[in-house]
């Protein structure tokens, strides 16, 4: 999961320049995120990690922190791997 966090952190750093975001820090409460960026974040997760983000996954809590995003990716990756087997 650490590699996932590194990749998520790098993506967010491109948009939150000069801000040292912690893994458990709520990115939405910081005021940096708007609805357009939220969609970019979903697309990043789908494209970069090769997972499908379904409607039921579009809960803000799944994208609120680096930890939450990494957990979503791990959960979706495991689910998709099991389904493919």
PDB file of N, CA and C in Angstrom:
ATOM      1  N   UNK A   1       0.823  -1.196   0.000  1.00  0.00           N
ATOM      2  CA  UNK A   1       0.000   0.000   0.000  1.00  0.00           C
ATOM      3  C   UNK A   1       0.867   1.259   0.000  1.00  0.00           C
ATOM      4  N   UNK A   2       2.090   1.137   0.469  1.00  0.00           N
ATOM      5  CA  UNK A   2       2.964   2.313   0.532  1.00  0.00           C
ATOM      6  C   UNK A   2       3.254   2.869  -0.862  1.00  0.00           C
ATOM      7  N   UNK A   3       3.464   1.981  -1.834  1.00  0.00           N
ATOM      8  CA  UNK A   3       3.702   2.427  -3.213  1.00  0.00           C
ATOM      9  C   UNK A   3       2.486   3.185  -3.749  1.00  0.00           C
ATOM     10  N   UNK A   4       1.313   2.730  -3.403  1.00  0.00           N
ATOM     11  CA  UNK A   4       0.083   3.412  -3.810  1.00  0.00           C
ATOM     12  C   UNK A   4       0.047   4.815  -3.219  1.00  0.00           C
ATOM     13  N   UNK A   5       0.382   4.934  -1.952  1.00  0.00           N
ATOM     14  CA  UNK A   5       0.390   6.244  -1.293  1.00  0.00           C
ATOM     15  C   UNK A   5       1.397   7.179  -1.948  1.00  0.00           C
ATOM     16  N   UNK A   6       2.550   6.653  -2.321  1.00  0.00           N
ATOM     17  CA  UNK A   6       3.585   7.467  -2.973  1.00  0.00           C
ATOM     18  C   UNK A   6       3.045   8.030  -4.290  1.00  0.00           C
ATOM     19  N   UNK A   7       2.383   7.196  -5.059  1.00  0.00           N
ATOM     20  CA  UNK A   7       1.844   7.633  -6.347  1.00  0.00           C
ATOM     21  C   UNK A   7       0.716   8.643  -6.172  1.00  0.00           C
ATOM     22  N   UNK A   8      -0.150   8.423  -5.193  1.00  0.00           N
ATOM     23  CA  UNK A   8      -1.241   9.368  -4.918  1.00  0.00           C
ATOM     24  C   UNK A   8      -0.657  10.696  -4.441  1.00  0.00           C
ATOM     25  N   UNK A   9       0.305  10.628  -3.543  1.00  0.00           N
ATOM     26  CA  UNK A   9       0.945  11.836  -3.019  1.00  0.00           C
ATOM     27  C   UNK A   9       1.585  12.643  -4.149  1.00  0.00           C
ATOM     28  N   UNK A  10       2.251  11.965  -5.083  1.00  0.00           N
ATOM     29  CA  UNK A  10       2.891  12.645  -6.215  1.00  0.00           C
ATOM     30  C   UNK A  10       1.850  13.332  -7.098  1.00  0.00           C
ATOM     31  N   UNK A  11       0.732  12.662  -7.334  1.00  0.00           N
ATOM     32  CA  UNK A  11      -0.342  13.269  -8.127  1.00  0.00           C
ATOM     33  C   UNK A  11      -0.866  14.525  -7.438  1.00  0.00           C
ATOM     34  N   UNK A  12      -1.175  14.421  -6.165  1.00  0.00           N
ATOM     35  CA  UNK A  12      -1.714  15.565  -5.425  1.00  0.00           C
ATOM     36  C   UNK A  12      -0.709  16.706  -5.331  1.00  0.00           C
ATOM     37  N   UNK A  13       0.567  16.380  -5.227  1.00  0.00           N
ATOM     38  CA  UNK A  13       1.605  17.406  -5.094  1.00  0.00           C
ATOM     39  C   UNK A  13       1.657  18.310  -6.324  1.00  0.00           C
ATOM     40  N   UNK A  14       1.301  17.776  -7.477  1.00  0.00           N
ATOM     41  CA  UNK A  14       1.293  18.599  -8.696  1.00  0.00           C
ATOM     42  C   UNK A  14       0.262  19.720  -8.595  1.00  0.00           C
ATOM     43  N   UNK A  15      -0.792  19.497  -7.841  1.00  0.00           N
ATOM     44  CA  UNK A  15      -1.867  20.474  -7.713  1.00  0.00           C
ATOM     45  C   UNK A  15      -1.788  21.281  -6.420  1.00  0.00           C
ATOM     46  N   UNK A  16      -1.228  20.688  -5.390  1.00  0.00           N
ATOM     47  CA  UNK A  16      -1.121  21.361  -4.091  1.00  0.00           C
ATOM     48  C   UNK A  16       0.322  21.778  -3.865  1.00  0.00           C
ATOM     49  N   UNK A  17       0.851  22.523  -4.796  1.00  0.00           N
ATOM     50  CA  UNK A  17       2.252  22.922  -4.745  1.00  0.00           C
ATOM     51  C   UNK A  17       2.564  23.660  -3.451  1.00  0.00           C
ATOM     52  N   UNK A  18       3.743  23.377  -2.948  1.00  0.00           N
ATOM     53  CA  UNK A  18       4.250  24.024  -1.732  1.00  0.00           C
ATOM     54  C   UNK A  18       3.410  23.718  -0.493  1.00  0.00           C
ATOM     55  N   UNK A  19       2.707  22.593  -0.501  1.00  0.00           N
ATOM     56  CA  UNK A  19       1.942  22.192   0.676  1.00  0.00           C
ATOM     57  C   UNK A  19       2.315  20.766   1.028  1.00  0.00           C
ATOM     58  N   UNK A  20       2.772  20.564   2.250  1.00  0.00           N
ATOM     59  CA  UNK A  20       3.206  19.245   2.707  1.00  0.00           C
ATOM     60  C   UNK A  20       2.002  18.483   3.258  1.00  0.00           C
ATOM     61  N   UNK A  21       1.328  17.771   2.393  1.00  0.00           N
ATOM     62  CA  UNK A  21       0.111  17.050   2.744  1.00  0.00           C
ATOM     63  C   UNK A  21       0.445  15.766   3.487  1.00  0.00           C
ATOM     64  N   UNK A  22      -0.195  15.575   4.621  1.00  0.00           N
ATOM     65  CA  UNK A  22      -0.014  14.356   5.407  1.00  0.00           C
ATOM     66  C   UNK A  22      -1.005  13.292   4.930  1.00  0.00           C
ATOM     67  N   UNK A  23      -0.665  12.025   5.146  1.00  0.00           N
ATOM     68  CA  UNK A  23      -1.484  10.918   4.643  1.00  0.00           C
ATOM     69  C   UNK A  23      -2.902  10.898   5.206  1.00  0.00           C
ATOM     70  N   UNK A  24      -3.093  11.434   6.394  1.00  0.00           N
ATOM     71  CA  UNK A  24      -4.418  11.410   7.019  1.00  0.00           C
ATOM     72  C   UNK A  24      -5.105  12.777   7.010  1.00  0.00           C
ATOM     73  N   UNK A  25      -4.575  13.707   6.236  1.00  0.00           N
ATOM     74  CA  UNK A  25      -5.119  15.062   6.197  1.00  0.00           C
ATOM     75  C   UNK A  25      -6.246  15.152   5.161  1.00  0.00           C
ATOM     76  N   UNK A  26      -7.341  15.754   5.543  1.00  0.00           N
ATOM     77  CA  UNK A  26      -8.528  15.885   4.698  1.00  0.00           C
ATOM     78  C   UNK A  26      -8.272  16.924   3.602  1.00  0.00           C
ATOM     79  N   UNK A  27      -8.120  16.450   2.361  1.00  0.00           N
ATOM     80  CA  UNK A  27      -7.791  17.370   1.271  1.00  0.00           C
ATOM     81  C   UNK A  27      -8.970  18.270   0.904  1.00  0.00           C
ATOM     82  N   UNK A  28     -10.176  17.831   1.182  1.00  0.00           N
ATOM     83  CA  UNK A  28     -11.343  18.656   0.868  1.00  0.00           C
ATOM     84  C   UNK A  28     -11.498  19.808   1.859  1.00  0.00           C
ATOM     85  N   UNK A  29     -11.171  19.567   3.115  1.00  0.00           N
ATOM     86  CA  UNK A  29     -11.312  20.625   4.122  1.00  0.00           C
ATOM     87  C   UNK A  29     -10.261  21.721   3.958  1.00  0.00           C
ATOM     88  N   UNK A  30      -9.212  21.443   3.198  1.00  0.00           N
ATOM     89  CA  UNK A  30      -8.169  22.443   2.973  1.00  0.00           C
ATOM     90  C   UNK A  30      -8.624  23.544   2.023  1.00  0.00           C
ATOM     91  N   UNK A  31      -9.682  23.277   1.260  1.00  0.00           N
ATOM     92  CA  UNK A  31     -10.206  24.277   0.342  1.00  0.00           C
ATOM     93  C   UNK A  31      -9.513  24.302  -1.013  1.00  0.00           C
ATOM     94  N   UNK A  32      -8.622  23.358  -1.280  1.00  0.00           N
ATOM     95  CA  UNK A  32      -7.912  23.315  -2.554  1.00  0.00           C
ATOM     96  C   UNK A  32      -8.693  22.567  -3.633  1.00  0.00           C
ATOM     97  N   UNK A  33      -9.681  21.803  -3.236  1.00  0.00           N
ATOM     98  CA  UNK A  33     -10.339  20.877  -4.144  1.00  0.00           C
ATOM     99  C   UNK A  33     -11.700  21.426  -4.575  1.00  0.00           C
ATOM    100  N   UNK A  34     -11.923  21.418  -5.884  1.00  0.00           N
ATOM    101  CA  UNK A  34     -13.245  21.765  -6.407  1.00  0.00           C
ATOM    102  C   UNK A  34     -13.794  20.546  -7.147  1.00  0.00           C
ATOM    103  N   UNK A  35     -14.986  20.651  -7.684  1.00  0.00           N
ATOM    104  CA  UNK A  35     -15.612  19.485  -8.315  1.00  0.00           C
ATOM    105  C   UNK A  35     -14.841  19.007  -9.539  1.00  0.00           C
ATOM    106  N   UNK A  36     -14.244  19.914 -10.284  1.00  0.00           N
ATOM    107  CA  UNK A  36     -13.449  19.521 -11.449  1.00  0.00           C
ATOM    108  C   UNK A  36     -12.236  18.703 -11.021  1.00  0.00           C
ATOM    109  N   UNK A  37     -11.560  19.163  -9.978  1.00  0.00           N
ATOM    110  CA  UNK A  37     -10.398  18.413  -9.503  1.00  0.00           C
ATOM    111  C   UNK A  37     -10.818  17.066  -8.925  1.00  0.00           C
ATOM    112  N   UNK A  38     -11.956  17.003  -8.297  1.00  0.00           N
ATOM    113  CA  UNK A  38     -12.442  15.729  -7.757  1.00  0.00           C
ATOM    114  C   UNK A  38     -12.605  14.717  -8.889  1.00  0.00           C
ATOM    115  N   UNK A  39     -13.112  15.165 -10.038  1.00  0.00           N
ATOM    116  CA  UNK A  39     -13.243  14.269 -11.189  1.00  0.00           C
ATOM    117  C   UNK A  39     -11.870  13.872 -11.730  1.00  0.00           C
ATOM    118  N   UNK A  40     -10.924  14.799 -11.734  1.00  0.00           N
ATOM    119  CA  UNK A  40      -9.561  14.471 -12.162  1.00  0.00           C
ATOM    120  C   UNK A  40      -8.959  13.414 -11.244  1.00  0.00           C
ATOM    121  N   UNK A  41      -9.253  13.518  -9.977  1.00  0.00           N
ATOM    122  CA  UNK A  41      -8.751  12.554  -9.003  1.00  0.00           C
ATOM    123  C   UNK A  41      -9.326  11.162  -9.270  1.00  0.00           C
ATOM    124  N   UNK A  42     -10.609  11.095  -9.556  1.00  0.00           N
ATOM    125  CA  UNK A  42     -11.242   9.811  -9.884  1.00  0.00           C
ATOM    126  C   UNK A  42     -10.617   9.232 -11.153  1.00  0.00           C
ATOM    127  N   UNK A  43     -10.445  10.058 -12.170  1.00  0.00           N
ATOM    128  CA  UNK A  43      -9.840   9.591 -13.425  1.00  0.00           C
ATOM    129  C   UNK A  43      -8.407   9.129 -13.218  1.00  0.00           C
ATOM    130  N   UNK A  44      -7.655   9.834 -12.382  1.00  0.00           N
ATOM    131  CA  UNK A  44      -6.289   9.421 -12.056  1.00  0.00           C
ATOM    132  C   UNK A  44      -6.294   8.032 -11.432  1.00  0.00           C
ATOM    133  N   UNK A  45      -7.164   7.814 -10.471  1.00  0.00           N
ATOM    134  CA  UNK A  45      -7.232   6.511  -9.793  1.00  0.00           C
ATOM    135  C   UNK A  45      -7.549   5.412 -10.802  1.00  0.00           C
ATOM    136  N   UNK A  46      -8.517   5.663 -11.664  1.00  0.00           N
ATOM    137  CA  UNK A  46      -8.895   4.646 -12.651  1.00  0.00           C
ATOM    138  C   UNK A  46      -7.762   4.363 -13.635  1.00  0.00           C
ATOM    139  N   UNK A  47      -7.183   5.412 -14.171  1.00  0.00           N
ATOM    140  CA  UNK A  47      -6.162   5.252 -15.210  1.00  0.00           C
ATOM    141  C   UNK A  47      -4.836   4.756 -14.643  1.00  0.00           C
ATOM    142  N   UNK A  48      -4.373   5.386 -13.589  1.00  0.00           N
ATOM    143  CA  UNK A  48      -3.045   5.075 -13.063  1.00  0.00           C
ATOM    144  C   UNK A  48      -2.986   3.718 -12.368  1.00  0.00           C
ATOM    145  N   UNK A  49      -4.076   3.318 -11.739  1.00  0.00           N
ATOM    146  CA  UNK A  49      -4.080   2.057 -10.997  1.00  0.00           C
ATOM    147  C   UNK A  49      -4.873   0.958 -11.703  1.00  0.00           C
ATOM    148  N   UNK A  50      -5.531   1.304 -12.803  1.00  0.00           N
ATOM    149  CA  UNK A  50      -6.257   0.309 -13.575  1.00  0.00           C
ATOM    150  C   UNK A  50      -7.436  -0.303 -12.848  1.00  0.00           C
ATOM    151  N   UNK A  51      -8.111   0.509 -12.050  1.00  0.00           N
ATOM    152  CA  UNK A  51      -9.290   0.022 -11.331  1.00  0.00           C
ATOM    153  C   UNK A  51     -10.526   0.761 -11.835  1.00  0.00           C
ATOM    154  N   UNK A  52     -11.661   0.122 -11.688  1.00  0.00           N
ATOM    155  CA  UNK A  52     -12.932   0.743 -12.053  1.00  0.00           C
ATOM    156  C   UNK A  52     -13.549   1.375 -10.815  1.00  0.00           C
ATOM    157  N   UNK A  53     -13.778   2.677 -10.873  1.00  0.00           N
ATOM    158  CA  UNK A  53     -14.464   3.372  -9.786  1.00  0.00           C
ATOM    159  C   UNK A  53     -15.938   3.438 -10.177  1.00  0.00           C
ATOM    160  N   UNK A  54     -16.749   2.681  -9.474  1.00  0.00           N
ATOM    161  CA  UNK A  54     -18.182   2.604  -9.755  1.00  0.00           C
ATOM    162  C   UNK A  54     -18.939   3.685  -8.995  1.00  0.00           C
ATOM    163  N   UNK A  55     -20.211   3.830  -9.328  1.00  0.00           N
ATOM    164  CA  UNK A  55     -21.038   4.839  -8.660  1.00  0.00           C
ATOM    165  C   UNK A  55     -21.013   4.693  -7.142  1.00  0.00           C
ATOM    166  N   UNK A  56     -21.070   3.452  -6.651  1.00  0.00           N
ATOM    167  CA  UNK A  56     -21.077   3.253  -5.197  1.00  0.00           C
ATOM    168  C   UNK A  56     -19.740   3.625  -4.551  1.00  0.00           C
ATOM    169  N   UNK A  57     -18.680   3.735  -5.359  1.00  0.00           N
ATOM    170  CA  UNK A  57     -17.370   4.141  -4.842  1.00  0.00           C
ATOM    171  C   UNK A  57     -17.228   5.654  -4.767  1.00  0.00           C
ATOM    172  N   UNK A  58     -18.137   6.383  -5.393  1.00  0.00           N
ATOM    173  CA  UNK A  58     -18.041   7.838  -5.460  1.00  0.00           C
ATOM    174  C   UNK A  58     -18.534   8.502  -4.182  1.00  0.00           C
ATOM    175  N   UNK A  59     -18.044   8.012  -3.087  1.00  0.00           N
ATOM    176  CA  UNK A  59     -18.309   8.556  -1.755  1.00  0.00           C
ATOM    177  C   UNK A  59     -17.114   9.437  -1.401  1.00  0.00           C
ATOM    178  N   UNK A  60     -17.368  10.646  -0.993  1.00  0.00           N
ATOM    179  CA  UNK A  60     -16.284  11.579  -0.696  1.00  0.00           C
ATOM    180  C   UNK A  60     -15.292  11.002   0.315  1.00  0.00           C
ATOM    181  N   UNK A  61     -15.773  10.146   1.199  1.00  0.00           N
ATOM    182  CA  UNK A  61     -14.882   9.555   2.197  1.00  0.00           C
ATOM    183  C   UNK A  61     -13.820   8.664   1.564  1.00  0.00           C
ATOM    184  N   UNK A  62     -14.073   8.134   0.373  1.00  0.00           N
ATOM    185  CA  UNK A  62     -13.078   7.323  -0.325  1.00  0.00           C
ATOM    186  C   UNK A  62     -11.946   8.156  -0.915  1.00  0.00           C
ATOM    187  N   UNK A  63     -12.130   9.475  -0.985  1.00  0.00           N
ATOM    188  CA  UNK A  63     -11.157  10.359  -1.619  1.00  0.00           C
ATOM    189  C   UNK A  63     -10.686  11.478  -0.693  1.00  0.00           C
ATOM    190  N   UNK A  64     -11.081  11.418   0.561  1.00  0.00           N
ATOM    191  CA  UNK A  64     -10.824  12.503   1.507  1.00  0.00           C
ATOM    192  C   UNK A  64      -9.352  12.630   1.907  1.00  0.00           C
ATOM    193  N   UNK A  65      -8.647  11.514   2.010  1.00  0.00           N
ATOM    194  CA  UNK A  65      -7.242  11.523   2.447  1.00  0.00           C
ATOM    195  C   UNK A  65      -6.422  10.600   1.552  1.00  0.00           C
ATOM    196  N   UNK A  66      -5.115  10.736   1.624  1.00  0.00           N
ATOM    197  CA  UNK A  66      -4.223   9.821   0.902  1.00  0.00           C
ATOM    198  C   UNK A  66      -4.472   8.399   1.382  1.00  0.00           C
ATOM    199  N   UNK A  67      -4.618   8.222   2.681  1.00  0.00           N
ATOM    200  CA  UNK A  67      -4.893   6.887   3.232  1.00  0.00           C
ATOM    201  C   UNK A  67      -6.184   6.301   2.663  1.00  0.00           C
ATOM    202  N   UNK A  68      -7.226   7.117   2.567  1.00  0.00           N
ATOM    203  CA  UNK A  68      -8.517   6.639   2.060  1.00  0.00           C
ATOM    204  C   UNK A  68      -8.428   6.269   0.582  1.00  0.00           C
ATOM    205  N   UNK A  69      -7.728   7.072  -0.197  1.00  0.00           N
ATOM    206  CA  UNK A  69      -7.568   6.781  -1.624  1.00  0.00           C
ATOM    207  C   UNK A  69      -6.783   5.489  -1.807  1.00  0.00           C
ATOM    208  N   UNK A  70      -5.706   5.338  -1.048  1.00  0.00           N
ATOM    209  CA  UNK A  70      -4.891   4.117  -1.132  1.00  0.00           C
ATOM    210  C   UNK A  70      -5.708   2.893  -0.730  1.00  0.00           C
ATOM    211  N   UNK A  71      -6.529   3.025   0.291  1.00  0.00           N
ATOM    212  CA  UNK A  71      -7.375   1.907   0.728  1.00  0.00           C
ATOM    213  C   UNK A  71      -8.384   1.540  -0.360  1.00  0.00           C
ATOM    214  N   UNK A  72      -8.961   2.542  -1.011  1.00  0.00           N
ATOM    215  CA  UNK A  72      -9.894   2.286  -2.105  1.00  0.00           C
ATOM    216  C   UNK A  72      -9.196   1.539  -3.235  1.00  0.00           C
ATOM    217  N   UNK A  73      -8.020   2.000  -3.616  1.00  0.00           N
ATOM    218  CA  UNK A  73      -7.263   1.354  -4.693  1.00  0.00           C
ATOM    219  C   UNK A  73      -6.955  -0.093  -4.330  1.00  0.00           C
ATOM    220  N   UNK A  74      -6.497  -0.321  -3.115  1.00  0.00           N
ATOM    221  CA  UNK A  74      -6.167  -1.685  -2.687  1.00  0.00           C
ATOM    222  C   UNK A  74      -7.414  -2.574  -2.688  1.00  0.00           C
ATOM    223  N   UNK A  75      -8.512  -2.040  -2.182  1.00  0.00           N
ATOM    224  CA  UNK A  75      -9.760  -2.795  -2.128  1.00  0.00           C
ATOM    225  C   UNK A  75     -10.255  -3.136  -3.537  1.00  0.00           C
ATOM    226  N   UNK A  76     -10.223  -2.150  -4.430  1.00  0.00           N
ATOM    227  CA  UNK A  76     -10.683  -2.363  -5.799  1.00  0.00           C
ATOM    228  C   UNK A  76      -9.743  -3.301  -6.551  1.00  0.00           C
ATOM    229  N   UNK A  77      -8.458  -3.171  -6.328  1.00  0.00           N
ATOM    230  CA  UNK A  77      -7.476  -4.036  -6.992  1.00  0.00           C
ATOM    231  C   UNK A  77      -7.675  -5.481  -6.569  1.00  0.00           C
ATOM    232  N   UNK A  78      -7.866  -5.699  -5.290  1.00  0.00           N
ATOM    233  CA  UNK A  78      -8.083  -7.049  -4.766  1.00  0.00           C
ATOM    234  C   UNK A  78      -9.377  -7.626  -5.321  1.00  0.00           C
ATOM    235  N   UNK A  79     -10.423  -6.816  -5.331  1.00  0.00           N
ATOM    236  CA  UNK A  79     -11.729  -7.267  -5.827  1.00  0.00           C
ATOM    237  C   UNK A  79     -11.650  -7.633  -7.308  1.00  0.00           C
ATOM    238  N   UNK A  80     -10.996  -6.801  -8.107  1.00  0.00           N
ATOM    239  CA  UNK A  80     -10.889  -7.062  -9.539  1.00  0.00           C
ATOM    240  C   UNK A  80     -10.020  -8.279  -9.815  1.00  0.00           C
ATOM    241  N   UNK A  81      -8.974  -8.484  -9.020  1.00  0.00           N
ATOM    242  CA  UNK A  81      -8.110  -9.651  -9.185  1.00  0.00           C
ATOM    243  C   UNK A  81      -8.883 -10.919  -8.866  1.00  0.00           C
ATOM    244  N   UNK A  82      -9.671 -10.891  -7.798  1.00  0.00           N
ATOM    245  CA  UNK A  82     -10.468 -12.056  -7.413  1.00  0.00           C
ATOM    246  C   UNK A  82     -11.522 -12.365  -8.469  1.00  0.00           C
ATOM    247  N   UNK A  83     -12.113 -11.329  -9.034  1.00  0.00           N
ATOM    248  CA  UNK A  83     -13.145 -11.502 -10.047  1.00  0.00           C
ATOM    249  C   UNK A  83     -12.563 -12.094 -11.331  1.00  0.00           C
ATOM    250  N   UNK A  84     -11.315 -11.732 -11.651  1.00  0.00           N
ATOM    251  CA  UNK A  84     -10.668 -12.213 -12.872  1.00  0.00           C
ATOM    252  C   UNK A  84     -10.214 -13.665 -12.745  1.00  0.00           C
ATOM    253  N   UNK A  85     -10.073 -14.138 -11.514  1.00  0.00           N
ATOM    254  CA  UNK A  85      -9.593 -15.517 -11.299  1.00  0.00           C
ATOM    255  C   UNK A  85     -10.649 -16.554 -11.576  1.00  0.00           C
TER     256      UNK A  85
END
